[in-house]
Coordinates of C-alpha atoms and ligand atoms in Angstrom, one line a residue:
M1 CA -11.0 8.9 21.5
I2 CA -11.2 5.2 21.4
S3 CA -14.4 3.4 22.3
F4 CA -15.7 -0.2 21.9
E5 CA -18.5 1.3 19.8
K6 CA -15.9 2.7 17.4
L7 CA -14.0 -0.7 17.3
Y8 CA -17.2 -2.5 16.6
S9 CA -18.2 -0.1 13.8
M10 CA -14.8 -0.4 12.1
G11 CA -14.4 -4.1 12.7
H12 CA -11.2 -4.0 14.8
E13 CA -10.2 -7.0 16.9
E14 CA -7.6 -5.5 19.1
V15 CA -5.9 -2.2 19.8
V16 CA -2.9 -2.2 22.1
F17 CA -1.1 0.8 23.7
F18 CA 2.6 0.3 24.6
S19 CA 4.6 2.6 26.7
E20 CA 8.2 2.6 28.0
P21 CA 8.9 5.9 29.8
S22 CA 12.7 5.3 30.1
C23 CA 13.1 5.8 26.3
G24 CA 9.9 7.8 25.6
L25 CA 8.2 5.0 23.7
K26 CA 4.5 5.7 23.0
A27 CA 3.2 3.2 20.5
I28 CA -0.3 2.0 19.4
V29 CA -0.8 -1.2 17.5
A30 CA -4.1 -1.8 15.8
I31 CA -5.1 -5.3 14.7
H32 CA -8.0 -4.9 12.4
D33 CA -8.8 -8.4 11.1
T34 CA -6.9 -11.7 11.2
T35 CA -9.3 -13.8 9.3
L36 CA -6.7 -14.4 6.5
G37 CA -3.6 -14.5 8.7
P38 CA -1.4 -12.5 11.0
A39 CA -2.0 -8.7 10.8
L40 CA 0.9 -7.3 8.7
G41 CA 1.4 -3.5 8.3
G42 CA 4.1 -1.0 8.8
T43 CA 4.9 1.3 11.7
R44 CA 4.6 5.0 11.2
M45 CA 6.4 7.6 13.4
W46 CA 4.7 10.9 13.5
P47 CA 4.5 13.9 15.9
Y48 CA 0.7 13.6 16.3
S49 CA -0.8 16.7 17.9
S50 CA -3.0 14.5 20.1
E51 CA -3.4 10.9 21.1
A52 CA -6.9 11.0 19.6
E53 CA -5.3 11.9 16.2
A54 CA -2.9 9.0 16.5
V55 CA -5.7 6.6 17.3
E56 CA -7.8 7.8 14.4
D57 CA -4.9 7.3 12.0
V58 CA -3.9 3.8 13.2
L59 CA -7.6 2.6 13.1
R60 CA -8.0 3.9 9.5
L61 CA -4.7 2.6 8.2
S62 CA -5.0 -0.9 9.8
R63 CA -8.5 -1.3 8.2
G64 CA -7.0 -0.4 4.8
M65 CA -4.4 -3.1 5.2
T66 CA -7.0 -5.8 5.7
Y67 CA -8.5 -4.8 2.3
K68 CA -5.1 -4.6 0.6
A69 CA -4.0 -8.0 1.7
A70 CA -7.4 -9.6 0.9
V71 CA -7.6 -8.2 -2.6
S72 CA -4.0 -9.1 -3.3
G73 CA -4.6 -12.8 -2.5
L74 CA -2.3 -12.7 0.5
N75 CA -2.9 -14.9 3.5
L76 CA -2.4 -11.9 5.8
G77 CA -4.6 -9.8 8.0
G78 CA -4.7 -6.1 8.4
G79 CA -2.8 -4.2 11.1
K80 CA -0.8 -1.0 11.5
A81 CA 1.1 0.7 14.2
V82 CA 2.0 4.3 15.1
I83 CA 4.7 5.6 17.3
I84 CA 3.9 9.1 18.7
G85 CA 7.1 11.2 18.5
D86 CA 9.3 13.4 16.4
P87 CA 11.4 11.3 14.0
K88 CA 14.1 13.9 14.0
K89 CA 14.5 14.0 17.8
D90 CA 13.0 11.0 19.5
K91 CA 14.5 8.0 17.7
S92 CA 16.9 5.7 19.7
E93 CA 18.1 2.1 19.7
A94 CA 16.3 1.7 23.1
L95 CA 13.0 3.0 21.7
F96 CA 13.0 0.6 18.8
R97 CA 14.2 -2.4 20.8
A98 CA 11.6 -1.7 23.5
Y99 CA 9.0 -1.5 20.7
G100 CA 10.3 -4.9 19.3
R101 CA 9.9 -6.5 22.7
F102 CA 6.3 -5.4 22.8
I103 CA 5.6 -6.7 19.3
E104 CA 7.1 -10.0 20.4
S105 CA 4.6 -10.1 23.3
L106 CA 1.8 -10.2 20.7
N107 CA 3.1 -13.6 19.7
G108 CA 2.8 -13.2 16.0
R109 CA -0.7 -11.6 15.8
Y110 CA 0.9 -8.5 14.4
I111 CA 3.9 -8.3 12.1
S112 CA 5.5 -4.9 11.5
A113 CA 7.5 -3.3 8.7
E114 CA 8.6 0.2 7.6
D115 CA 6.1 3.0 7.0
V116 CA 6.4 6.8 7.0
N117 CA 9.6 8.0 8.9
I118 CA 10.7 4.5 9.7
S119 CA 13.9 3.3 8.1
V120 CA 15.5 -0.1 7.5
E121 CA 18.0 0.7 10.3
D122 CA 15.1 1.4 12.7
I123 CA 13.5 -1.9 11.7
D124 CA 16.8 -3.7 12.2
H125 CA 16.7 -2.6 15.9
V126 CA 13.1 -4.0 16.1
Y127 CA 14.3 -7.2 14.5
T128 CA 17.0 -7.6 17.3
E129 CA 14.1 -8.3 19.7
T130 CA 11.5 -10.0 17.5
N131 CA 11.1 -12.1 14.4
Y132 CA 7.6 -10.7 13.8
V133 CA 8.9 -7.9 11.5
C134 CA 9.7 -7.8 7.8
G135 CA 11.3 -5.3 5.4
V136 CA 14.6 -6.0 7.1
D137 CA 17.9 -5.3 5.4
K138 CA 19.0 -7.7 2.6
A139 CA 22.2 -8.3 4.6
S140 CA 20.0 -9.6 7.4
G141 CA 18.1 -11.9 5.1
G142 CA 15.3 -9.5 4.3
S143 CA 13.9 -8.2 1.1
G144 CA 15.3 -4.6 1.2
N145 CA 13.7 -1.6 -0.6
P146 CA 10.1 -2.4 -1.6
A147 CA 9.8 0.5 -4.1
P148 CA 10.8 -1.5 -7.3
Y149 CA 8.1 -4.1 -6.5
T150 CA 5.5 -1.4 -5.8
A151 CA 6.4 0.2 -9.1
L152 CA 6.2 -3.1 -10.9
G153 CA 2.7 -3.7 -9.5
T154 CA 1.6 -0.2 -10.6
F155 CA 3.0 -0.9 -14.1
R156 CA 1.0 -4.2 -14.3
G157 CA -2.1 -2.3 -13.3
M158 CA -1.4 0.2 -16.1
E159 CA -1.0 -2.7 -18.6
A160 CA -4.4 -4.0 -17.4
G161 CA -5.9 -0.5 -18.0
A162 CA -4.4 -0.4 -21.5
T163 CA -5.9 -3.8 -22.3
K164 CA -9.3 -2.6 -21.2
L165 CA -9.1 0.7 -23.0
W166 CA -7.1 0.0 -26.1
G167 CA -7.3 -3.8 -26.5
S168 CA -3.5 -4.4 -25.9
R169 CA -1.4 -4.3 -22.8
S170 CA 1.3 -2.4 -24.7
L171 CA 2.1 1.0 -23.4
E172 CA 4.2 2.0 -26.4
N173 CA 3.6 5.6 -27.4
K174 CA 1.1 6.2 -24.6
V175 CA 1.6 9.5 -22.9
V176 CA 2.0 8.9 -19.1
A177 CA 2.3 11.7 -16.6
I178 CA 4.0 10.7 -13.3
Q179 CA 3.3 13.0 -10.4
G180 CA 6.1 12.5 -8.0
V181 CA 9.4 10.8 -8.9
G182 CA 10.5 9.6 -5.5
S183 CA 11.3 6.0 -4.7
V184 CA 8.3 4.5 -6.6
G185 CA 7.8 7.1 -9.3
L186 CA 11.4 6.9 -10.5
E187 CA 11.2 3.1 -10.8
L188 CA 7.9 3.4 -12.6
G189 CA 9.5 5.9 -15.0
K190 CA 12.3 3.3 -15.8
L191 CA 9.7 0.6 -16.5
L192 CA 7.6 2.9 -18.7
N193 CA 10.7 4.0 -20.6
N194 CA 11.6 0.4 -21.4
A195 CA 8.0 -0.1 -22.5
G196 CA 8.3 2.7 -25.1
A197 CA 5.9 5.1 -23.3
R198 CA 6.2 8.9 -23.7
I199 CA 6.8 10.1 -20.2
L200 CA 5.9 13.4 -18.6
F201 CA 6.7 14.0 -15.0
T202 CA 6.6 16.5 -12.2
D203 CA 8.0 16.9 -8.7
I204 CA 8.9 19.6 -6.2
N205 CA 12.2 18.2 -5.1
E206 CA 15.1 19.4 -7.1
D207 CA 17.3 16.3 -6.3
N208 CA 14.6 13.9 -7.4
I209 CA 13.9 15.9 -10.6
K210 CA 17.6 15.7 -11.4
R211 CA 17.8 12.0 -10.6
M212 CA 14.8 11.3 -12.9
K213 CA 16.3 13.3 -15.8
E214 CA 19.5 11.3 -15.5
A215 CA 17.7 7.9 -15.3
V216 CA 15.2 8.7 -18.1
P217 CA 16.6 11.4 -20.3
H218 CA 13.6 11.4 -22.7
A219 CA 11.2 12.2 -19.9
E220 CA 9.8 15.7 -20.1
F221 CA 9.4 17.9 -17.0
V222 CA 6.1 19.6 -16.3
D223 CA 5.5 22.2 -13.6
A224 CA 3.8 20.8 -10.5
N225 CA 0.9 23.2 -10.9
A226 CA 0.4 22.4 -14.6
I227 CA 0.1 18.6 -14.3
Y228 CA -3.7 18.5 -14.1
D229 CA -4.2 20.6 -17.2
T230 CA -1.7 18.6 -19.3
K231 CA -3.0 16.4 -22.1
M232 CA -2.1 12.8 -21.4
D233 CA -3.4 9.3 -21.8
I234 CA -2.6 8.1 -18.3
Y235 CA -2.2 10.0 -15.0
A236 CA 0.0 8.3 -12.5
P237 CA -0.2 9.9 -9.1
C238 CA 2.9 8.7 -7.2
A239 CA 3.3 11.5 -4.6
L240 CA 0.3 12.4 -2.4
G241 CA -3.1 11.1 -1.7
A242 CA -6.5 12.8 -2.4
T243 CA -5.3 14.3 -5.7
I244 CA -8.6 13.2 -7.3
N245 CA -10.9 15.8 -5.8
D246 CA -13.5 18.5 -6.7
D247 CA -10.8 20.9 -7.8
T248 CA -8.9 18.5 -10.1
I249 CA -11.4 16.0 -11.5
G250 CA -12.9 18.4 -14.1
K251 CA -9.4 19.3 -15.4
L252 CA -8.2 15.7 -16.0
Q253 CA -7.7 15.0 -19.7
C254 CA -6.6 11.4 -19.4
K255 CA -8.4 8.1 -20.1
L256 CA -6.8 6.2 -17.1
V257 CA -5.8 7.1 -13.6
N258 CA -3.2 4.6 -12.4
G259 CA -0.6 5.4 -9.8
A260 CA 1.1 4.2 -6.6
A261 CA -0.1 6.8 -4.2
N262 CA -2.3 5.7 -1.3
N263 CA -5.9 7.0 -1.1
Q264 CA -6.0 8.8 -4.4
L265 CA -9.7 9.5 -4.2
K266 CA -10.4 12.3 -1.8
E267 CA -13.8 10.8 -1.2
D268 CA -15.4 7.6 -2.4
R269 CA -17.8 9.6 -4.6
H270 CA -14.9 10.8 -6.7
G271 CA -14.5 7.2 -7.9
E272 CA -18.1 7.4 -9.1
E273 CA -17.4 10.7 -10.7
L274 CA -14.4 9.3 -12.7
K275 CA -16.7 6.5 -14.0
E276 CA -19.3 9.1 -15.1
R277 CA -16.7 11.1 -16.9
G278 CA -15.5 8.0 -18.7
I279 CA -12.1 7.8 -17.0
L280 CA -11.0 4.4 -16.0
Y281 CA -9.4 4.1 -12.5
S282 CA -7.1 1.3 -11.3
P283 CA -7.8 0.6 -7.6
D284 CA -4.9 2.2 -5.7
Y285 CA -4.7 -0.3 -2.8
L286 CA -4.4 -3.2 -5.2
I287 CA -1.9 -1.8 -7.7
N288 CA 0.4 -0.4 -5.0
A289 CA 0.4 -3.8 -3.1
G290 CA 3.7 -4.9 -4.8
G291 CA 5.7 -3.8 -1.8
L292 CA 3.4 -5.7 0.6
M293 CA 3.6 -8.8 -1.6
N294 CA 7.4 -8.5 -1.6
V295 CA 7.8 -8.4 2.2
S296 CA 5.2 -11.1 2.8
I297 CA 7.5 -13.8 1.4
E298 CA 10.3 -13.0 3.7
F299 CA 9.0 -15.6 6.2
E300 CA 9.2 -18.4 3.6
G301 CA 12.5 -17.2 2.2
W302 CA 12.6 -14.2 -0.1
N303 CA 13.8 -14.2 -3.6
D304 CA 13.4 -11.8 -6.4
A305 CA 11.8 -14.1 -9.0
K306 CA 9.2 -15.4 -6.6
S307 CA 8.3 -11.8 -5.6
R308 CA 8.0 -10.7 -9.2
R309 CA 5.8 -13.6 -10.1
M310 CA 3.5 -12.7 -7.3
V311 CA 3.4 -9.0 -8.2
D312 CA 2.6 -9.9 -11.9
T313 CA -0.8 -11.3 -10.7
I314 CA -1.9 -7.7 -10.2
Y315 CA -2.5 -7.5 -14.0
D316 CA -5.2 -10.3 -13.8
T317 CA -6.7 -9.0 -10.5
T318 CA -7.0 -5.5 -11.9
L319 CA -8.9 -6.9 -15.0
K320 CA -11.1 -8.9 -12.6
I321 CA -12.0 -5.7 -10.7
Y322 CA -12.8 -3.8 -13.9
K323 CA -15.2 -6.7 -14.8
I324 CA -17.0 -6.5 -11.4
S325 CA -17.3 -2.8 -11.9
E326 CA -18.9 -3.2 -15.3
E327 CA -21.1 -6.2 -14.4
Q328 CA -22.4 -4.6 -11.2
N329 CA -22.4 -1.1 -12.6
I330 CA -20.4 0.2 -9.6
A331 CA -17.3 2.4 -9.5
V332 CA -13.9 0.6 -9.6
N333 CA -13.0 1.5 -6.0
K334 CA -16.3 -0.1 -4.8
A335 CA -15.6 -3.2 -7.0
A336 CA -12.2 -3.6 -5.3
D337 CA -14.0 -3.5 -1.9
V338 CA -16.5 -6.1 -3.1
L339 CA -13.7 -8.5 -4.2
A340 CA -11.9 -8.0 -0.8
E341 CA -15.0 -8.4 1.3
N342 CA -16.2 -11.5 -0.6
R343 CA -12.9 -13.2 0.0
L344 CA -12.9 -12.3 3.7
E345 CA -16.5 -13.4 4.1
S346 CA -15.9 -16.8 2.4
M347 CA -12.8 -17.4 4.5
R348 CA -14.6 -16.5 7.7
K349 CA -17.2 -19.1 6.9
I350 CA -14.8 -22.0 6.4
Q351 CA -13.1 -21.3 9.8
T352 CA -15.9 -23.0 11.6
T353 CA -14.3 -26.4 10.9
Y354 CA -12.4 -27.7 14.0
L355 CA -8.9 -28.7 13.0
G356 CA -7.7 -29.7 16.5
R357 CA -4.4 -27.9 16.3
G358 CA -5.2 -24.5 17.8
S359 CA -4.9 -21.4 15.7
D360 CA -1.1 -21.4 15.3
H361 CA -1.4 -22.6 11.7
R362 CA -2.3 -19.1 10.7
F363 CA 0.9 -17.6 12.0
P364 CA 4.4 -17.2 10.6
G365 CA 6.7 -20.1 10.4
T366 CA 3.9 -22.1 8.7
K367 CA 2.2 -20.8 5.6
I368 CA 1.8 -17.3 4.4
R369 CA 1.1 -18.3 0.8
H370 CA -0.2 -16.2 -2.0
N371 CA -3.5 -17.2 -3.7
K372 CA -4.2 -16.1 -7.2
L373 CA -7.7 -14.7 -7.1
Ligands
NAD401 P1 8.7 9.3 -1.8 O1 8.6 10.2 -0.6 O2 10.0 8.6 -2.1 O3 8.4 10.1 -3.2 C1 7.3 11.0 -3.2 C2 7.7 12.1 -4.3 O4 6.6 13.0 -4.5 C3 8.9 12.9 -3.8 O5 9.9 13.0 -4.8 C4 8.3 14.3 -3.5 O6 9.1 15.4 -3.7 C5 7.1 14.3 -4.5 N1 6.1 15.2 -4.2 C6 5.6 15.6 -3.0 N2 4.6 16.5 -3.2 C7 4.5 16.7 -4.5 C8 3.6 17.6 -5.3 N3 2.7 18.4 -4.8 N4 3.8 17.5 -6.7 C9 4.7 16.7 -7.2 N5 5.5 15.9 -6.5 C10 5.4 15.9 -5.2 O7 7.5 8.2 -1.7 P2 7.4 6.8 -2.4 O8 7.9 5.8 -1.5 O9 7.9 6.9 -3.8 O10 5.8 6.7 -2.4 C11 5.0 7.4 -3.3 C12 3.5 7.1 -3.0 O11 3.3 5.7 -3.1 C13 3.1 7.5 -1.6 O12 1.8 8.0 -1.6 C14 3.2 6.2 -0.8 O13 2.3 6.2 0.3 C15 2.7 5.2 -1.9 N6 3.2 3.9 -1.7 C16 4.6 3.6 -1.6 C17 5.0 2.3 -1.4 C18 6.5 2.0 -1.4 O14 6.9 0.8 -1.6 N7 7.4 3.0 -1.2 C19 4.1 1.3 -1.3 C20 2.7 1.5 -1.4 C21 2.3 2.9 -1.5

């Protein structure tokens, strides 16, 4: 369960439990690090088998958000929230509005958004009670579905990989295998098709397979079990995490692993092993940060062009991380951590200067700008 020792070891600032028995709300908000700005991260609803499991998940996910924001050049901290409950049975307007009131009570230290099992409609209920939420409906002034921006960032990462491996960012005639053609995979498929890539794809959902065939008729379907044994230039995991593991790594016949899925490496050592096998890896938490970048500008007024310009920077940052990996002879996943930690460390140091205006300048309504790294 939770202990101060655990919070110290993972670097968390604050963990808050919220409950409202009248509507069955049981929520945990974890604020990992606000060095760079307010802690932004989605809320996940899940029928956790125990409170300890929910705590474990929210601590791990919120820490990941600190790194993602830091490496993406965002002036945001890392946070995440979980609601313990069955999304099929336990959702109600009261539950999300009660949750919104609790978020409001944090005064902007935490900003929420969608995550697993939380829809735009759910977030709109939260938004009724607090402005500290993003990913709201376009009709309410939000940025809508983040998937096209996540896909664009993944595509920019892939172009950086092509530059490093083949000396040109063009993906023309490269064989790319997309594992999972859901919201992000489908959009990535469209971008690759426009870029002249040869697309292989797999999925286990018949509707999504059909949708992909309609959107990208040239794409070739591969059975889900055969994907790791298929010859390809680029493997793009866009379904599940941990697909780079002891069972799959020896089968991979690609030169680049570059997808949108979170936590693609089962363990950190698999990043090292990819390096030893001569397979380039684009850091997952950077190249899938397009969705986060997109929602982050809702506070200063979202528009598509601004969002795309920000997501385009993923190309340069990916190249920068490959360079750190090469110069320091460390795996790419470690190099991404180095870039994130260096930024956090240097920003912590400058916060010793007294500005005489409290700490509000770090919170919404003022500046959540993006910095090119
Ligand atoms: P999604 O649920 O819309 O799509 C996932 C797809 O993967 C589905 O079509 C599903 O059928 C398929 N799938 C599941 N198991 C599979 C298997 N064993 N083999 C092949 N296909 C399988 O999810 P999404 O929003 O497209 O996100 C995809 C990944 O990207 C996830 O890991 C998610 O955490 C990550 N991600 C998404 C976003 C975003 O903006 N949506 C942002 C950052 C990261």
